[in-house]
mmCIF file of C-alpha atoms in Angstrom:
data_model
loop_
_atom_site.group_PDB
_atom_site.id
_atom_site.type_symbol
_atom_site.label_atom_id
_atom_site.label_comp_id
_atom_site.label_asym_id
_atom_site.label_seq_id
_atom_site.Cartn_x
_atom_site.Cartn_y
_atom_site.Cartn_z
ATOM 1 C CA UNK A 126 -0.085 0.216 0.074
ATOM 2 C CA UNK A 127 3.076 2.758 0.341
ATOM 3 C CA UNK A 128 5.659 3.594 -1.562
ATOM 4 C CA UNK A 129 7.626 0.358 -2.767
ATOM 5 C CA UNK A 130 10.987 2.356 -1.481
ATOM 6 C CA UNK A 131 12.687 1.659 1.817
ATOM 7 C CA UNK A 132 10.823 3.755 4.492
ATOM 8 C CA UNK A 133 12.809 6.648 5.515
ATOM 9 C CA UNK A 134 12.222 6.228 9.895
ATOM 10 C CA UNK A 135 13.484 8.477 11.951
ATOM 11 C CA UNK A 136 16.634 7.648 13.797
ATOM 12 C CA UNK A 137 17.661 4.869 11.862
ATOM 13 C CA UNK A 138 20.942 4.395 14.176
ATOM 14 C CA UNK A 139 18.568 4.392 17.284
ATOM 15 C CA UNK A 140 19.651 1.606 19.888
ATOM 16 C CA UNK A 141 16.168 0.877 19.990
ATOM 17 C CA UNK A 142 13.602 -2.033 18.596
ATOM 18 C CA UNK A 143 10.905 -3.815 18.973
ATOM 19 C CA UNK A 144 12.361 -6.019 22.223
ATOM 20 C CA UNK A 145 12.927 -2.422 24.285
ATOM 21 C CA UNK A 146 9.682 -1.225 23.967
ATOM 22 C CA UNK A 147 8.003 -2.914 27.406
ATOM 23 C CA UNK A 148 10.799 -1.560 29.015
ATOM 24 C CA UNK A 149 10.168 2.182 27.743
ATOM 25 C CA UNK A 150 6.073 2.070 28.126
ATOM 26 C CA UNK A 151 6.927 1.421 31.840
ATOM 27 C CA UNK A 152 8.629 4.216 32.115
ATOM 28 C CA UNK A 153 5.070 5.356 31.960
ATOM 29 C CA UNK A 154 2.309 5.159 34.499
ATOM 30 C CA UNK A 155 -0.872 6.713 35.627
ATOM 31 C CA UNK A 156 -3.154 6.036 32.859
ATOM 32 C CA UNK A 157 -3.955 2.526 33.783
ATOM 33 C CA UNK A 158 -7.557 2.534 32.982
ATOM 34 C CA UNK A 159 -6.133 2.906 28.782
ATOM 35 C CA UNK A 160 -2.939 0.872 29.385
ATOM 36 C CA UNK A 161 -4.720 -2.186 27.511
ATOM 37 C CA UNK A 162 -5.825 0.304 24.347
ATOM 38 C CA UNK A 163 -2.101 1.435 24.514
ATOM 39 C CA UNK A 164 -1.073 -2.403 24.217
ATOM 40 C CA UNK A 165 -3.863 -3.501 21.901
ATOM 41 C CA UNK A 166 -2.091 -0.646 19.555
ATOM 42 C CA UNK A 167 2.151 -1.796 20.104
ATOM 43 C CA UNK A 168 2.149 -4.070 17.103
ATOM 44 C CA UNK A 169 0.693 -2.008 15.131
ATOM 45 C CA UNK A 170 2.317 1.043 15.457
ATOM 46 C CA UNK A 171 5.980 -0.473 15.786
ATOM 47 C CA UNK A 172 5.660 -2.102 12.248
ATOM 48 C CA UNK A 173 3.855 0.983 10.858
ATOM 49 C CA UNK A 174 7.003 3.348 11.694
ATOM 50 C CA UNK A 175 9.708 0.368 11.415
ATOM 51 C CA UNK A 176 8.411 -0.605 7.832
ATOM 52 C CA UNK A 177 6.031 1.195 6.337
ATOM 53 C CA UNK A 178 6.484 5.629 6.945
ATOM 54 C CA UNK A 179 8.338 7.357 5.437
ATOM 55 C CA UNK A 180 9.062 10.461 8.698
ATOM 56 C CA UNK A 181 11.550 12.283 10.217
ATOM 57 C CA UNK A 182 11.815 14.413 12.889
ATOM 58 C CA UNK A 183 12.254 17.855 10.706
ATOM 59 C CA UNK A 184 9.149 17.289 8.887
ATOM 60 C CA UNK A 185 9.775 17.454 6.060
ATOM 61 C CA UNK A 186 7.050 18.520 3.217
ATOM 62 C CA UNK A 187 7.255 15.076 1.018
ATOM 63 C CA UNK A 188 6.477 12.826 4.175
ATOM 64 C CA UNK A 189 3.871 10.720 5.000
ATOM 65 C CA UNK A 190 1.399 12.075 7.420
ATOM 66 C CA UNK A 191 0.359 9.352 10.415
ATOM 67 C CA UNK A 192 -2.780 10.107 12.347
ATOM 68 C CA UNK A 193 -3.709 8.479 15.705
ATOM 69 C CA UNK A 194 -7.019 8.925 16.239
ATOM 70 C CA UNK A 195 -7.194 6.289 18.697
ATOM 71 C CA UNK A 196 -5.490 8.820 21.034
ATOM 72 C CA UNK A 197 -6.464 7.968 24.100
ATOM 73 C CA UNK A 198 -4.037 5.776 26.010
ATOM 74 C CA UNK A 199 -1.123 6.661 23.940
ATOM 75 C CA UNK A 200 1.369 5.298 25.675
ATOM 76 C CA UNK A 201 2.881 3.047 23.049
ATOM 77 C CA UNK A 202 2.795 5.814 20.995
ATOM 78 C CA UNK A 203 5.063 7.814 23.015
ATOM 79 C CA UNK A 204 7.541 4.477 23.266
ATOM 80 C CA UNK A 205 7.125 4.306 19.731
ATOM 81 C CA UNK A 206 8.140 7.837 18.870
ATOM 82 C CA UNK A 207 11.033 7.346 21.969
ATOM 83 C CA UNK A 208 12.903 4.423 20.116
ATOM 84 C CA UNK A 209 12.649 5.760 16.498
ATOM 85 C CA UNK A 210 13.867 9.349 17.687
ATOM 86 C CA UNK A 211 11.354 11.842 17.349
ATOM 87 C CA UNK A 212 11.655 12.121 21.892
ATOM 88 C CA UNK A 213 13.706 11.252 24.346
ATOM 89 C CA UNK A 214 13.225 7.829 26.383
ATOM 90 C CA UNK A 215 13.884 9.594 29.482
ATOM 91 C CA UNK A 216 11.184 11.998 28.859
ATOM 92 C CA UNK A 217 8.603 9.376 29.361
ATOM 93 C CA UNK A 218 8.874 9.239 32.976
ATOM 94 C CA UNK A 219 7.140 12.847 32.946
ATOM 95 C CA UNK A 220 4.116 11.166 31.301
ATOM 96 C CA UNK A 221 1.046 13.319 32.507
ATOM 97 C CA UNK A 222 2.656 14.750 35.310
ATOM 98 C CA UNK A 223 1.888 19.046 35.218
ATOM 99 C CA UNK A 224 3.369 20.466 32.184
ATOM 100 C CA UNK A 225 4.538 17.575 30.904
ATOM 101 C CA UNK A 226 4.763 17.711 26.727
ATOM 102 C CA UNK A 227 3.318 13.840 27.275
ATOM 103 C CA UNK A 228 -0.206 14.352 28.221
ATOM 104 C CA UNK A 229 -2.958 10.962 28.249
ATOM 105 C CA UNK A 230 -3.925 12.975 24.638
ATOM 106 C CA UNK A 231 -0.930 13.690 22.154
ATOM 107 C CA UNK A 232 -0.751 17.152 21.328
ATOM 108 C CA UNK A 233 0.306 18.410 18.254
ATOM 109 C CA UNK A 234 1.946 21.652 19.162
ATOM 110 C CA UNK A 235 4.225 19.991 22.138
ATOM 111 C CA UNK A 236 4.746 16.383 20.838
ATOM 112 C CA UNK A 237 7.032 16.304 17.848
ATOM 113 C CA UNK A 238 5.838 13.938 14.596
ATOM 114 C CA UNK A 239 2.512 14.039 16.406
ATOM 115 C CA UNK A 240 0.232 15.092 13.809
ATOM 116 C CA UNK A 241 -3.183 15.988 15.034
ATOM 117 C CA UNK A 242 -4.252 15.974 18.561
ATOM 118 C CA UNK A 243 -6.444 13.007 19.446
ATOM 119 C CA UNK A 244 -8.962 11.646 21.666
ATOM 120 C CA UNK A 245 -12.358 12.970 20.565
ATOM 121 C CA UNK A 246 -13.570 9.236 19.356
ATOM 122 C CA UNK A 247 -14.621 10.010 15.429
ATOM 123 C CA UNK A 248 -11.865 12.407 14.092
ATOM 124 C CA UNK A 249 -9.205 10.813 13.094
ATOM 125 C CA UNK A 250 -10.256 10.071 9.317
ATOM 126 C CA UNK A 251 -12.332 12.678 8.562
ATOM 127 C CA UNK A 252 -9.294 15.007 9.220
ATOM 128 C CA UNK A 253 -7.389 12.537 7.168
ATOM 129 C CA UNK A 254 -9.504 12.984 4.266
ATOM 130 C CA UNK A 255 -8.881 16.782 4.096
ATOM 131 C CA UNK A 256 -5.843 16.385 4.110
ATOM 132 C CA UNK A 257 -5.504 14.331 1.673
ATOM 133 C CA UNK A 258 -7.336 16.334 -0.129
ATOM 134 C CA UNK A 259 -5.007 18.761 0.317
ATOM 135 C CA UNK A 260 -1.775 17.132 -1.170
ATOM 136 C CA UNK A 261 -3.416 15.950 -4.218
ATOM 137 C CA UNK A 262 -4.458 20.037 -4.506
ATOM 138 C CA UNK A 263 -0.639 21.180 -3.430
ATOM 139 C CA UNK A 264 0.587 18.038 -6.721
ATOM 140 C CA UNK A 265 1.816 16.492 -3.710
ATOM 141 C CA UNK A 266 1.382 12.931 -4.793
ATOM 142 C CA UNK A 267 4.119 10.954 -3.014
ATOM 143 C CA UNK A 268 2.831 11.070 0.747
ATOM 144 C CA UNK A 269 0.655 8.446 2.080
ATOM 145 C CA UNK A 270 -1.925 9.280 4.628
ATOM 146 C CA UNK A 271 -2.146 6.764 7.641
ATOM 147 C CA UNK A 272 -4.921 6.865 9.878
ATOM 148 C CA UNK A 273 -5.278 4.675 13.333
ATOM 149 C CA UNK A 274 -8.320 3.354 14.396
ATOM 150 C CA UNK A 275 -10.355 1.637 16.887
ATOM 151 C CA UNK A 276 -13.438 -0.606 16.024
ATOM 152 C CA UNK A 277 -15.221 1.419 18.966
ATOM 153 C CA UNK A 278 -14.868 4.659 16.409
ATOM 154 C CA UNK A 279 -16.871 3.448 13.780
ATOM 155 C CA UNK A 280 -19.885 3.758 15.954
ATOM 156 C CA UNK A 281 -19.270 7.593 15.096
ATOM 157 C CA UNK A 282 -21.042 8.227 11.798
ATOM 158 C CA UNK A 283 -18.726 11.193 11.160
ATOM 159 C CA UNK A 284 -16.593 8.000 9.870
ATOM 160 C CA UNK A 285 -19.133 6.647 7.866
ATOM 161 C CA UNK A 286 -19.308 9.712 5.683
ATOM 162 C CA UNK A 287 -15.972 10.142 5.794
ATOM 163 C CA UNK A 288 -15.574 6.497 4.311
ATOM 164 C CA UNK A 289 -18.281 6.995 1.671
ATOM 165 C CA UNK A 290 -16.557 9.691 0.281
ATOM 166 C CA UNK A 291 -12.777 9.476 0.282
ATOM 167 C CA UNK A 292 -13.614 6.413 -2.464
ATOM 168 C CA UNK A 293 -15.536 8.337 -4.448
ATOM 169 C CA UNK A 294 -12.787 11.246 -4.403
ATOM 170 C CA UNK A 295 -10.694 8.443 -5.893
ATOM 171 C CA UNK A 296 -7.801 9.438 -2.728
ATOM 172 C CA UNK A 297 -5.651 6.133 -3.457
ATOM 173 C CA UNK A 298 -3.217 7.891 -0.840
ATOM 174 C CA UNK A 299 -5.099 7.223 1.864
ATOM 175 C CA UNK A 300 -4.424 4.429 4.130
ATOM 176 C CA UNK A 301 -6.665 3.079 7.700
ATOM 177 C CA UNK A 302 -5.978 0.806 10.385
ATOM 178 C CA UNK A 303 -8.216 -0.358 12.512
ATOM 179 C CA UNK A 304 -7.508 -1.966 15.624
ATOM 180 C CA UNK A 305 -9.963 -4.771 15.924
ATOM 181 C CA UNK A 306 -10.015 -5.944 19.559
ATOM 182 C CA UNK A 307 -14.138 -6.601 19.638
ATOM 183 C CA UNK A 308 -15.135 -3.757 21.857
ATOM 184 C CA UNK A 309 -17.754 -2.020 19.075
ATOM 185 C CA UNK A 310 -20.954 -2.054 20.396
ATOM 186 C CA UNK A 311 -22.255 -2.084 17.036
ATOM 187 C CA UNK A 312 -21.486 -5.867 14.131
ATOM 188 C CA UNK A 313 -21.125 -5.666 10.555
ATOM 189 C CA UNK A 314 -22.338 -8.868 8.606
ATOM 190 C CA UNK A 315 -19.119 -10.276 7.437
ATOM 191 C CA UNK A 316 -16.783 -8.579 9.994
ATOM 192 C CA UNK A 317 -16.105 -4.389 10.058
ATOM 193 C CA UNK A 318 -14.006 -4.387 6.598
ATOM 194 C CA UNK A 319 -17.652 -5.413 5.306
ATOM 195 C CA UNK A 320 -18.085 -1.329 6.223
ATOM 196 C CA UNK A 321 -15.403 -0.390 3.892
ATOM 197 C CA UNK A 322 -15.749 -2.549 1.238
ATOM 198 C CA UNK A 323 -19.364 -1.647 -0.096
ATOM 199 C CA UNK A 324 -17.705 1.945 -0.139
ATOM 200 C CA UNK A 325 -15.127 -0.126 -2.860
ATOM 201 C CA UNK A 326 -11.464 0.334 -0.598
ATOM 202 C CA UNK A 327 -9.330 -2.263 -0.445
ATOM 203 C CA UNK A 328 -9.577 -4.132 2.621
ATOM 204 C CA UNK A 329 -7.565 -7.048 4.595
ATOM 205 C CA UNK A 330 -7.914 -8.849 7.778
ATOM 206 C CA UNK A 331 -4.797 -10.224 9.435
ATOM 207 C CA UNK A 332 -3.402 -11.188 13.113
ATOM 208 C CA UNK A 333 -2.909 -7.380 15.052
ATOM 209 C CA UNK A 334 0.600 -9.033 16.513
ATOM 210 C CA UNK A 335 2.117 -10.904 13.530
ATOM 211 C CA UNK A 336 4.877 -8.059 12.444
ATOM 212 C CA UNK A 337 5.119 -9.946 9.149
ATOM 213 C CA UNK A 338 1.580 -10.357 8.004
ATOM 214 C CA UNK A 339 1.497 -6.606 9.297
ATOM 215 C CA UNK A 340 3.394 -5.367 6.892
ATOM 216 C CA UNK A 341 2.299 -7.169 4.227
ATOM 217 C CA UNK A 342 -0.762 -6.065 3.956
ATOM 218 C CA UNK A 343 0.064 -2.577 4.981
ATOM 219 C CA UNK A 344 2.696 -2.621 1.652
ATOM 220 C CA UNK A 345 0.351 -4.042 -0.420
ATOM 221 C CA UNK A 346 -0.711 -1.739 -3.577
ATOM 222 C CA UNK A 347 -4.363 -0.679 -3.978
ATOM 223 C CA UNK A 348 -4.027 1.054 -7.126
ATOM 224 C CA UNK A 349 -6.708 3.981 -7.334
ATOM 225 C CA UNK A 350 -8.556 3.874 -4.632
ATOM 226 C CA UNK A 351 -8.450 4.235 -0.733
ATOM 227 C CA UNK A 352 -7.112 1.109 1.313
ATOM 228 C CA UNK A 353 -7.769 -0.500 5.239
ATOM 229 C CA UNK A 354 -6.103 -2.735 6.813
ATOM 230 C CA UNK A 355 -8.229 -4.668 10.053
ATOM 231 C CA UNK A 356 -5.368 -5.594 12.846
ATOM 232 C CA UNK A 357 -7.436 -8.179 14.669
ATOM 233 C CA UNK A 358 -6.239 -8.366 18.404
ATOM 234 C CA UNK A 359 -8.255 -10.886 20.768
ATOM 235 C CA UNK A 360 -8.275 -8.037 23.482
ATOM 236 C CA UNK A 361 -11.605 -6.881 24.427
ATOM 237 C CA UNK A 362 -11.417 -3.800 26.311
ATOM 238 C CA UNK A 363 -12.986 -1.106 26.856
ATOM 239 C CA UNK A 364 -15.171 0.527 24.484
ATOM 240 C CA UNK A 365 -12.888 2.705 22.287
#
């Protein structure tokens, strides 16, 4: 789904890898309510930043954009940003503290690498649709716009409008990953991906803990249309 070139990720020589993420996350305490929501995203976030996204801390214009719509419980996101060189690992210990940059919802004005302030459900995909339109209007045809959502967000009507519009507008640089931890209050015959497929999206469902399967699905081309990857995580948590 992304470019065929190698991702130009931040701090490719950083000494932190997948095995270091649990220790990086352990530096953050005080939001145990959303700890399961964070852990459900860790594998997807790592694969995105390690094998897919073309992003660097200097925010080059031709970079890919990543929107964390599932912005509550951002501990996994902060840990991955630290591992990839956007944050100093020592800063993780300030998570949620007074005047810390690392709040319980990520703030685009404070945290390096964060493209949108998020946490309220149903905002990330509509914002990404607007960004994809804007990039195309400016003649920037290489960047991809990636959105990470939770299955519970699909209860929000704003997402249904964005799903329908994206395919009709031919937004073929728009990519969505949905963490399906089976917490949504609504069900869809054939799985949540059917809601995208009926609107013309390319869709795939993979094991959300299998890094190879995630990378393969995320990097599968989908000419002429937006694409969805459902990351199935058998971890029922809160309705977010």
